[in-house]
Short mmCIF file of C-alpha atoms in Angstrom, two decimals:
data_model
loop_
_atom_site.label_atom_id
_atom_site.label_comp_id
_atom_site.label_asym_id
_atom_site.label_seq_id
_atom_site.Cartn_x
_atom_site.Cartn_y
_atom_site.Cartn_z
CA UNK A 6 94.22 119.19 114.01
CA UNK A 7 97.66 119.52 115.44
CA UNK A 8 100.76 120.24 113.02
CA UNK A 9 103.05 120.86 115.83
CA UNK A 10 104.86 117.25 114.82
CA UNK A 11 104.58 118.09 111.15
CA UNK A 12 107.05 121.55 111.89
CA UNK A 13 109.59 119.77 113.83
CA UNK A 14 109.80 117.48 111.27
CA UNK A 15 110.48 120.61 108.54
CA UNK A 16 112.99 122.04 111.39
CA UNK A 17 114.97 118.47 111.49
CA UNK A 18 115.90 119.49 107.93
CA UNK A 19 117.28 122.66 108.97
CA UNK A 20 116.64 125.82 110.42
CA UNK A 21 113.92 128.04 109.09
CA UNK A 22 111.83 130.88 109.79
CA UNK A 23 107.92 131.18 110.12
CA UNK A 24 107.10 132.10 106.07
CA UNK A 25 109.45 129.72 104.86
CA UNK A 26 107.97 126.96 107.37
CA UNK A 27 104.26 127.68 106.05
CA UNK A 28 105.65 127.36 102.38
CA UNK A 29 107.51 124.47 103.30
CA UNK A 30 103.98 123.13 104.74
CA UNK A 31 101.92 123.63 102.35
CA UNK A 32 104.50 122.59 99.42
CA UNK A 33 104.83 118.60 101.50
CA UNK A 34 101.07 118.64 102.05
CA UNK A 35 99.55 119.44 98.66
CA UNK A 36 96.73 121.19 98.06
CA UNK A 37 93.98 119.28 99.75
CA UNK A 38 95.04 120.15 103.09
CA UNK A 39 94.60 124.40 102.24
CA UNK A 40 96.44 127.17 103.45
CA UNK A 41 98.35 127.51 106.37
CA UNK A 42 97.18 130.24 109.16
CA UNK A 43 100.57 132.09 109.80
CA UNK A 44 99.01 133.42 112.89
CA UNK A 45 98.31 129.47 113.66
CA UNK A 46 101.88 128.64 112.97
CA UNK A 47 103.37 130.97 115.19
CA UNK A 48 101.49 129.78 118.26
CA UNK A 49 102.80 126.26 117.31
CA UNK A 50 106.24 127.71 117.30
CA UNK A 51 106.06 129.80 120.70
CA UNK A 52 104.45 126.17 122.48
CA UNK A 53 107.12 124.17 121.21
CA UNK A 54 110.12 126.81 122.07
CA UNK A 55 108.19 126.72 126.05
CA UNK A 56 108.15 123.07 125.51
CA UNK A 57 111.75 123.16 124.78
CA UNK A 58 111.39 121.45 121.14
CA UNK A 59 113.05 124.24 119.29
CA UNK A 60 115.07 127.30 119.75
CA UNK A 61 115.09 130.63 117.83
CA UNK A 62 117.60 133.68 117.46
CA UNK A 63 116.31 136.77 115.67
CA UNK A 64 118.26 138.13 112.78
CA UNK A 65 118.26 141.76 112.28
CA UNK A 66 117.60 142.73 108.41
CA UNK A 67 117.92 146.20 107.20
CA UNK A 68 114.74 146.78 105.83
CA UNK A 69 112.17 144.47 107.18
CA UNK A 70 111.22 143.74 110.63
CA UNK A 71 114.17 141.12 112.51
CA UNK A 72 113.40 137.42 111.63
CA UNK A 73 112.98 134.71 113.98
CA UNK A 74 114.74 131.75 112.56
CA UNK A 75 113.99 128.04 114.71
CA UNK A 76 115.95 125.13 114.61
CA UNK A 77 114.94 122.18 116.38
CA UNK A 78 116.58 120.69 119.50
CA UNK A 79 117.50 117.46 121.22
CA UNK A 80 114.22 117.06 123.08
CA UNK A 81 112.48 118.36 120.01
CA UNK A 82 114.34 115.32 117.65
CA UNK A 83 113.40 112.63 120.69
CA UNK A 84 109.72 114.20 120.22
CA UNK A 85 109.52 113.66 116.46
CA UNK A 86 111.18 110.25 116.70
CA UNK A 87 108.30 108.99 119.26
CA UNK A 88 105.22 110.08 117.34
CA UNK A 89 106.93 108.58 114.06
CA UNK A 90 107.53 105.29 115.66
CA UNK A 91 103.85 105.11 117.04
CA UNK A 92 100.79 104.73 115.48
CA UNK A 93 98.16 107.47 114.42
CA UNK A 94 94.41 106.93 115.85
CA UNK A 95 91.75 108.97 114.29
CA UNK A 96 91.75 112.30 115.37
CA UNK A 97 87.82 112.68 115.85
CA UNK A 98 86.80 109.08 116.47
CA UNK A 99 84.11 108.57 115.11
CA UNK A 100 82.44 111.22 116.27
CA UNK A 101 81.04 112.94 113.01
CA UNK A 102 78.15 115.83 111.60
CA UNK A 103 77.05 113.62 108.70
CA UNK A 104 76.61 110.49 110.96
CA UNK A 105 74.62 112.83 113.58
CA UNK A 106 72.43 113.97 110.88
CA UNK A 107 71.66 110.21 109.71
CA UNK A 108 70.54 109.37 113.27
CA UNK A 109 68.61 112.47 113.22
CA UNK A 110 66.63 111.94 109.90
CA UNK A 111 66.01 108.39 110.70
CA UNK A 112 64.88 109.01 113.85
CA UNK A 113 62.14 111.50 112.08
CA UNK A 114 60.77 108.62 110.65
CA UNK A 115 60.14 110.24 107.23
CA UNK A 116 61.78 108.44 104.69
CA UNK A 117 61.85 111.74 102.33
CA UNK A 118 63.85 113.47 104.86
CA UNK A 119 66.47 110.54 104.95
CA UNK A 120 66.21 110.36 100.57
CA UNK A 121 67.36 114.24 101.40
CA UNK A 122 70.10 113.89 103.84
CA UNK A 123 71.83 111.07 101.65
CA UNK A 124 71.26 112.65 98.05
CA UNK A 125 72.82 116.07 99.53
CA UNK A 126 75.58 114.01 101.38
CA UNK A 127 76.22 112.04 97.48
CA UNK A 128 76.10 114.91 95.71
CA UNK A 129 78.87 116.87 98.10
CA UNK A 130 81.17 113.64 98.01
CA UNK A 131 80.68 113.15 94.42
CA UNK A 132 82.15 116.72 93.80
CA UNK A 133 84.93 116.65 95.67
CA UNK A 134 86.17 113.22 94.53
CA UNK A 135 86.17 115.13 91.23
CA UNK A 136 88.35 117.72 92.33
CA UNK A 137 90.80 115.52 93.98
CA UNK A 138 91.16 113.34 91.14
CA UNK A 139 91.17 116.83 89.12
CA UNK A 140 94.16 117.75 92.03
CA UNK A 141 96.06 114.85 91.61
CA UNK A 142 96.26 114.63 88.32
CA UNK A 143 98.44 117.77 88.36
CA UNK A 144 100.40 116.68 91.04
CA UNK A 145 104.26 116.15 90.14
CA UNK A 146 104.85 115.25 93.50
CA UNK A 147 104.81 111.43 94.38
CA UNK A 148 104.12 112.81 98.01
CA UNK A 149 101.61 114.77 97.64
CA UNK A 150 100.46 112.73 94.92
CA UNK A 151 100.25 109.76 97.42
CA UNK A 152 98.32 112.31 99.92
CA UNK A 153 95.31 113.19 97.57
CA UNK A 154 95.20 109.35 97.26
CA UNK A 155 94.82 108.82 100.74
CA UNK A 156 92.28 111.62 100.70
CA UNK A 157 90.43 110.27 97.74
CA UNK A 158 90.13 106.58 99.48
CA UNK A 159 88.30 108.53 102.91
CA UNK A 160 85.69 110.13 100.31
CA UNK A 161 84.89 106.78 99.24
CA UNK A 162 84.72 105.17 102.07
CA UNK A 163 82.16 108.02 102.84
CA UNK A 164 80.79 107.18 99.70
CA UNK A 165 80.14 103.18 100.94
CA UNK A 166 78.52 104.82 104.28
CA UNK A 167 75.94 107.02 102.12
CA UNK A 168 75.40 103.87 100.14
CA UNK A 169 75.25 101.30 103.02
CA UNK A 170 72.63 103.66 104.87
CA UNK A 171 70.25 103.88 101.72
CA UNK A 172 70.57 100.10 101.65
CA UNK A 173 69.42 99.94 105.31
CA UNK A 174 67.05 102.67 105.79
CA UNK A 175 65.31 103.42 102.78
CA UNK A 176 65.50 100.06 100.65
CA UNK A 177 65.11 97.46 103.47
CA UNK A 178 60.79 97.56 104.58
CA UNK A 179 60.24 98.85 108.38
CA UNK A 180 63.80 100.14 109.02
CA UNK A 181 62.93 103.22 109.85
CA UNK A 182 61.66 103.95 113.37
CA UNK A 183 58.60 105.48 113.39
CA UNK A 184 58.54 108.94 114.93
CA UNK A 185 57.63 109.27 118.46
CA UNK A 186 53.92 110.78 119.18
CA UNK A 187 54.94 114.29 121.17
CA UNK A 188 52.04 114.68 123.45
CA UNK A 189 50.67 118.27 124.14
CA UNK A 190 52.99 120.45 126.67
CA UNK A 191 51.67 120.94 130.22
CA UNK A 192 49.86 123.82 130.74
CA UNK A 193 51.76 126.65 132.57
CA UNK A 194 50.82 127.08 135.73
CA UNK A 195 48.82 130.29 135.44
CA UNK A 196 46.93 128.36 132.91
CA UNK A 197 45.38 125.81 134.83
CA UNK A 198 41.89 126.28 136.06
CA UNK A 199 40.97 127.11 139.67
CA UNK A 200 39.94 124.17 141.39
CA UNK A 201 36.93 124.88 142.94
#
């Protein structure tokens, strides 16, 4: 997922430099979103200084190597200022593993292989609903606080899906397709007889 918007909106506060941006990061986020890749960050910040969205000047320190600070520019202000006044579509679609496998296991036709799917599916959303709500909790942030609710809500609405597909494939008679009959392969061609 790109964060490229996410640093320019750090740099409008004020310069920075690539540890305190990833601190910075991870402090707005919360905890849900994990660790920043420093190695990731820096990319971000070498595209947007070719794109022209920031600037940096190295600082010589005495003992440690010279630090890069950014700051943000015109263009990279204009930038920010378009992709907060539009909206945000779904990064992925909804183009997604768990709704592959359902097609898959209902396409087997065995309804045990569906109960599986959906039980392992509950079980994993089940948990971490818990440790969101655990995460939030011990939020003091109203931010990020407001974050691990948003997160919360999408594990729900997961939730609803794993429900709604029980509903329509293992509690509603002849809803499952029935498995296609694979014929035998063709013989390979040194196995078919001579003719005579």
């Amino acid at each position: 997922m790109p964060i490229h918007h996410a640093v320019l909106s750090l740099l409008s506060q004020g310069p920075s430099y690539g540890y305190e941006l990833k601190g910075a990061f991870e402090a707005a986020v919360g905890p849900q979103w994990g660790p920043l890749n420093i190695g990731h960050l820096y990319q971000i910040l070498d595209r947007l200084s070719r794109d022209g969205m920031v600037v940096s000047q190295r600082h010589a320190q005495t003992i440690k190597p010279d630090r890069v600070v950014y700051e943000i520019t015109d263009a990279g202000l204009a930038e920010l200022e378009r992709w907060l006044g539009e909206a945000s579509p779904r990064s992925g679609g909804f183009r997604d593993d768990f709704f592959l496998k359902v097609t898959a296991a209902a396409r087997s036709g065995d309804s045990e292989t569906v109960r599986t799917v959906l039980a392992q599916q509950r079980t994993y959303l089940m948990r971490e609903l818990r440790n969101l709500d655990g995460l939030r909790r011990k939020a003091t942030d109203p931010v990020v606080t407001l974050l691990l609710s948003a997160a919360s809500r999408h594990v729900e609405a997961d939730l609803a899906f794993v429900e709604d597909a029980d509903r329509a494939l293992l509690r509603t008679e002849g809803a499952l397709p029935v498995a296609p009959v694979r014929s035998a392969p063709a013989p390979a061609v040194g196995d078919l007889p001579a003719s005579a």
